[in-house]
Amino acid sequence: MAFHFIYGQDEYLTEQAAREKWAQLTKGLDPEFGCEILDGRCGKVDEVETLANRFRGAVQTMGLFGGGRAVWIKGLNLLSDTVTGRAESTQAILE
């Protein structure tokens, strides 16, 4: 399983780099069943738990007919210096 982390100060350039990598990684995958994009913006701890559960489910799901699978957490803001990102309960969920 490969993992790619794309981070940057400029939101536009970071998104462009992520889109390019996504296009490269999903080439040849079934877009309907092999690719999943999750919204990573969380403003409350409840949303962090929901995201963690959705991510866990997405990466544990096999591609249809044994095909490959790609998951993108788009706009993940938990690593920023935010109240939600610093919360002990957020860190406990992510552990």
PDB file of C-alpha atoms in Angstrom:
ATOM      1  CA  MET A   1       0.000   0.000   0.000  1.00  0.00           C
ATOM      2  CA  ALA A   2       1.431   3.349  -1.034  1.00  0.00           C
ATOM      3  CA  PHE A   3       0.829   6.567   0.873  1.00  0.00           C
ATOM      4  CA  HIS A   4       1.355  10.065  -0.545  1.00  0.00           C
ATOM      5  CA  PHE A   5       1.208  13.229   1.552  1.00  0.00           C
ATOM      6  CA  ILE A   6       1.030  16.562  -0.253  1.00  0.00           C
ATOM      7  CA  TYR A   7       1.271  19.709   1.856  1.00  0.00           C
ATOM      8  CA  GLY A   8       1.975  23.334   1.108  1.00  0.00           C
ATOM      9  CA  GLN A   9       1.440  26.914   2.205  1.00  0.00           C
ATOM     10  CA  ASP A  10      -0.293  27.951  -1.015  1.00  0.00           C
ATOM     11  CA  GLU A  11      -3.707  26.280  -1.133  1.00  0.00           C
ATOM     12  CA  TYR A  12      -4.072  26.617  -4.912  1.00  0.00           C
ATOM     13  CA  LEU A  13      -0.650  25.163  -5.754  1.00  0.00           C
ATOM     14  CA  THR A  14      -1.056  22.381  -3.221  1.00  0.00           C
ATOM     15  CA  GLU A  15      -4.426  21.410  -4.684  1.00  0.00           C
ATOM     16  CA  GLN A  16      -2.945  21.448  -8.209  1.00  0.00           C
ATOM     17  CA  ALA A  17      -0.104  19.148  -7.124  1.00  0.00           C
ATOM     18  CA  ALA A  18      -2.592  16.836  -5.410  1.00  0.00           C
ATOM     19  CA  ARG A  19      -4.829  16.736  -8.504  1.00  0.00           C
ATOM     20  CA  GLU A  20      -1.853  15.829 -10.698  1.00  0.00           C
ATOM     21  CA  LYS A  21      -0.801  13.026  -8.341  1.00  0.00           C
ATOM     22  CA  TRP A  22      -4.418  11.798  -8.103  1.00  0.00           C
ATOM     23  CA  ALA A  23      -4.670  11.646 -11.903  1.00  0.00           C
ATOM     24  CA  GLN A  24      -1.425   9.687 -12.049  1.00  0.00           C
ATOM     25  CA  LEU A  25      -2.421   7.252  -9.285  1.00  0.00           C
ATOM     26  CA  THR A  26      -5.945   6.612 -10.539  1.00  0.00           C
ATOM     27  CA  LYS A  27      -5.020   6.073 -14.170  1.00  0.00           C
ATOM     28  CA  GLY A  28      -6.523   2.739 -15.148  1.00  0.00           C
ATOM     29  CA  LEU A  29      -8.712   2.429 -12.035  1.00  0.00           C
ATOM     30  CA  ASP A  30     -12.475   2.162 -12.289  1.00  0.00           C
ATOM     31  CA  PRO A  31     -13.593   5.719 -11.374  1.00  0.00           C
ATOM     32  CA  GLU A  32     -16.935   4.455 -10.068  1.00  0.00           C
ATOM     33  CA  PHE A  33     -15.681   1.733  -7.731  1.00  0.00           C
ATOM     34  CA  GLY A  34     -11.913   2.125  -7.413  1.00  0.00           C
ATOM     35  CA  CYS A  35     -11.618   5.813  -6.467  1.00  0.00           C
ATOM     36  CA  GLU A  36     -12.987   7.591  -3.433  1.00  0.00           C
ATOM     37  CA  ILE A  37     -12.576  11.210  -2.354  1.00  0.00           C
ATOM     38  CA  LEU A  38     -13.312  12.104   1.270  1.00  0.00           C
ATOM     39  CA  ASP A  39     -13.843  15.649   2.515  1.00  0.00           C
ATOM     40  CA  GLY A  40     -11.110  16.166   5.120  1.00  0.00           C
ATOM     41  CA  ARG A  41     -12.330  19.494   6.515  1.00  0.00           C
ATOM     42  CA  CYS A  42     -13.318  19.030  10.150  1.00  0.00           C
ATOM     43  CA  GLY A  43     -14.542  21.802  12.422  1.00  0.00           C
ATOM     44  CA  LYS A  44     -15.682  19.656  15.347  1.00  0.00           C
ATOM     45  CA  VAL A  45     -14.401  16.512  17.032  1.00  0.00           C
ATOM     46  CA  ASP A  46     -17.546  14.626  15.924  1.00  0.00           C
ATOM     47  CA  GLU A  47     -16.532  15.291  12.326  1.00  0.00           C
ATOM     48  CA  VAL A  48     -13.034  13.930  13.032  1.00  0.00           C
ATOM     49  CA  GLU A  49     -14.512  10.650  14.229  1.00  0.00           C
ATOM     50  CA  THR A  50     -16.771  10.453  11.180  1.00  0.00           C
ATOM     51  CA  LEU A  51     -13.822  11.111   8.862  1.00  0.00           C
ATOM     52  CA  ALA A  52     -11.649   8.517  10.625  1.00  0.00           C
ATOM     53  CA  ASN A  53     -14.403   5.912  10.290  1.00  0.00           C
ATOM     54  CA  ARG A  54     -15.022   6.737   6.629  1.00  0.00           C
ATOM     55  CA  PHE A  55     -11.295   6.590   5.877  1.00  0.00           C
ATOM     56  CA  ARG A  56     -10.907   3.265   7.664  1.00  0.00           C
ATOM     57  CA  GLY A  57     -13.833   1.844   5.717  1.00  0.00           C
ATOM     58  CA  ALA A  58     -12.544   3.224   2.418  1.00  0.00           C
ATOM     59  CA  VAL A  59      -9.055   1.744   2.716  1.00  0.00           C
ATOM     60  CA  GLN A  60     -10.342  -1.613   3.937  1.00  0.00           C
ATOM     61  CA  THR A  61     -12.759  -1.963   1.016  1.00  0.00           C
ATOM     62  CA  MET A  62     -11.482  -4.021  -1.881  1.00  0.00           C
ATOM     63  CA  GLY A  63     -11.797  -2.674  -5.398  1.00  0.00           C
ATOM     64  CA  LEU A  64     -14.604  -4.183  -7.435  1.00  0.00           C
ATOM     65  CA  PHE A  65     -13.527  -7.488  -9.020  1.00  0.00           C
ATOM     66  CA  GLY A  66     -10.187  -7.278  -7.217  1.00  0.00           C
ATOM     67  CA  GLY A  67      -9.121  -4.076  -8.970  1.00  0.00           C
ATOM     68  CA  GLY A  68      -6.955  -1.380  -7.427  1.00  0.00           C
ATOM     69  CA  ARG A  69      -8.245   1.267  -5.049  1.00  0.00           C
ATOM     70  CA  ALA A  70      -7.294   4.891  -4.319  1.00  0.00           C
ATOM     71  CA  VAL A  71      -8.559   7.136  -1.501  1.00  0.00           C
ATOM     72  CA  TRP A  72      -7.973  10.902  -1.311  1.00  0.00           C
ATOM     73  CA  ILE A  73      -8.652  12.859   1.875  1.00  0.00           C
ATOM     74  CA  LYS A  74      -9.133  16.221   0.224  1.00  0.00           C
ATOM     75  CA  GLY A  75      -8.665  19.416   2.246  1.00  0.00           C
ATOM     76  CA  LEU A  76      -7.482  17.732   5.444  1.00  0.00           C
ATOM     77  CA  ASN A  77      -7.230  20.509   8.023  1.00  0.00           C
ATOM     78  CA  LEU A  78      -6.468  18.520  11.181  1.00  0.00           C
ATOM     79  CA  LEU A  79      -2.756  19.029  10.822  1.00  0.00           C
ATOM     80  CA  SER A  80      -3.117  22.802  10.904  1.00  0.00           C
ATOM     81  CA  ASP A  81      -2.870  24.728  14.144  1.00  0.00           C
ATOM     82  CA  THR A  82      -6.600  24.732  14.903  1.00  0.00           C
ATOM     83  CA  VAL A  83      -8.630  24.171  18.054  1.00  0.00           C
ATOM     84  CA  THR A  84     -10.015  20.942  16.609  1.00  0.00           C
ATOM     85  CA  GLY A  85      -6.573  19.751  15.515  1.00  0.00           C
ATOM     86  CA  ARG A  86      -5.071  20.404  18.959  1.00  0.00           C
ATOM     87  CA  ALA A  87      -7.917  18.797  20.934  1.00  0.00           C
ATOM     88  CA  GLU A  88      -6.954  15.745  22.973  1.00  0.00           C
ATOM     89  CA  SER A  89     -10.038  13.910  21.763  1.00  0.00           C
ATOM     90  CA  THR A  90      -9.006  14.525  18.132  1.00  0.00           C
ATOM     91  CA  GLN A  91      -5.562  13.134  18.805  1.00  0.00           C
ATOM     92  CA  ALA A  92      -7.047  10.114  20.591  1.00  0.00           C
ATOM     93  CA  ILE A  93      -9.317   9.390  17.617  1.00  0.00           C
ATOM     94  CA  LEU A  94      -6.449   9.639  15.146  1.00  0.00           C
ATOM     95  CA  GLU A  95      -4.245   7.330  17.191  1.00  0.00           C
TER      96      GLU A  95
END
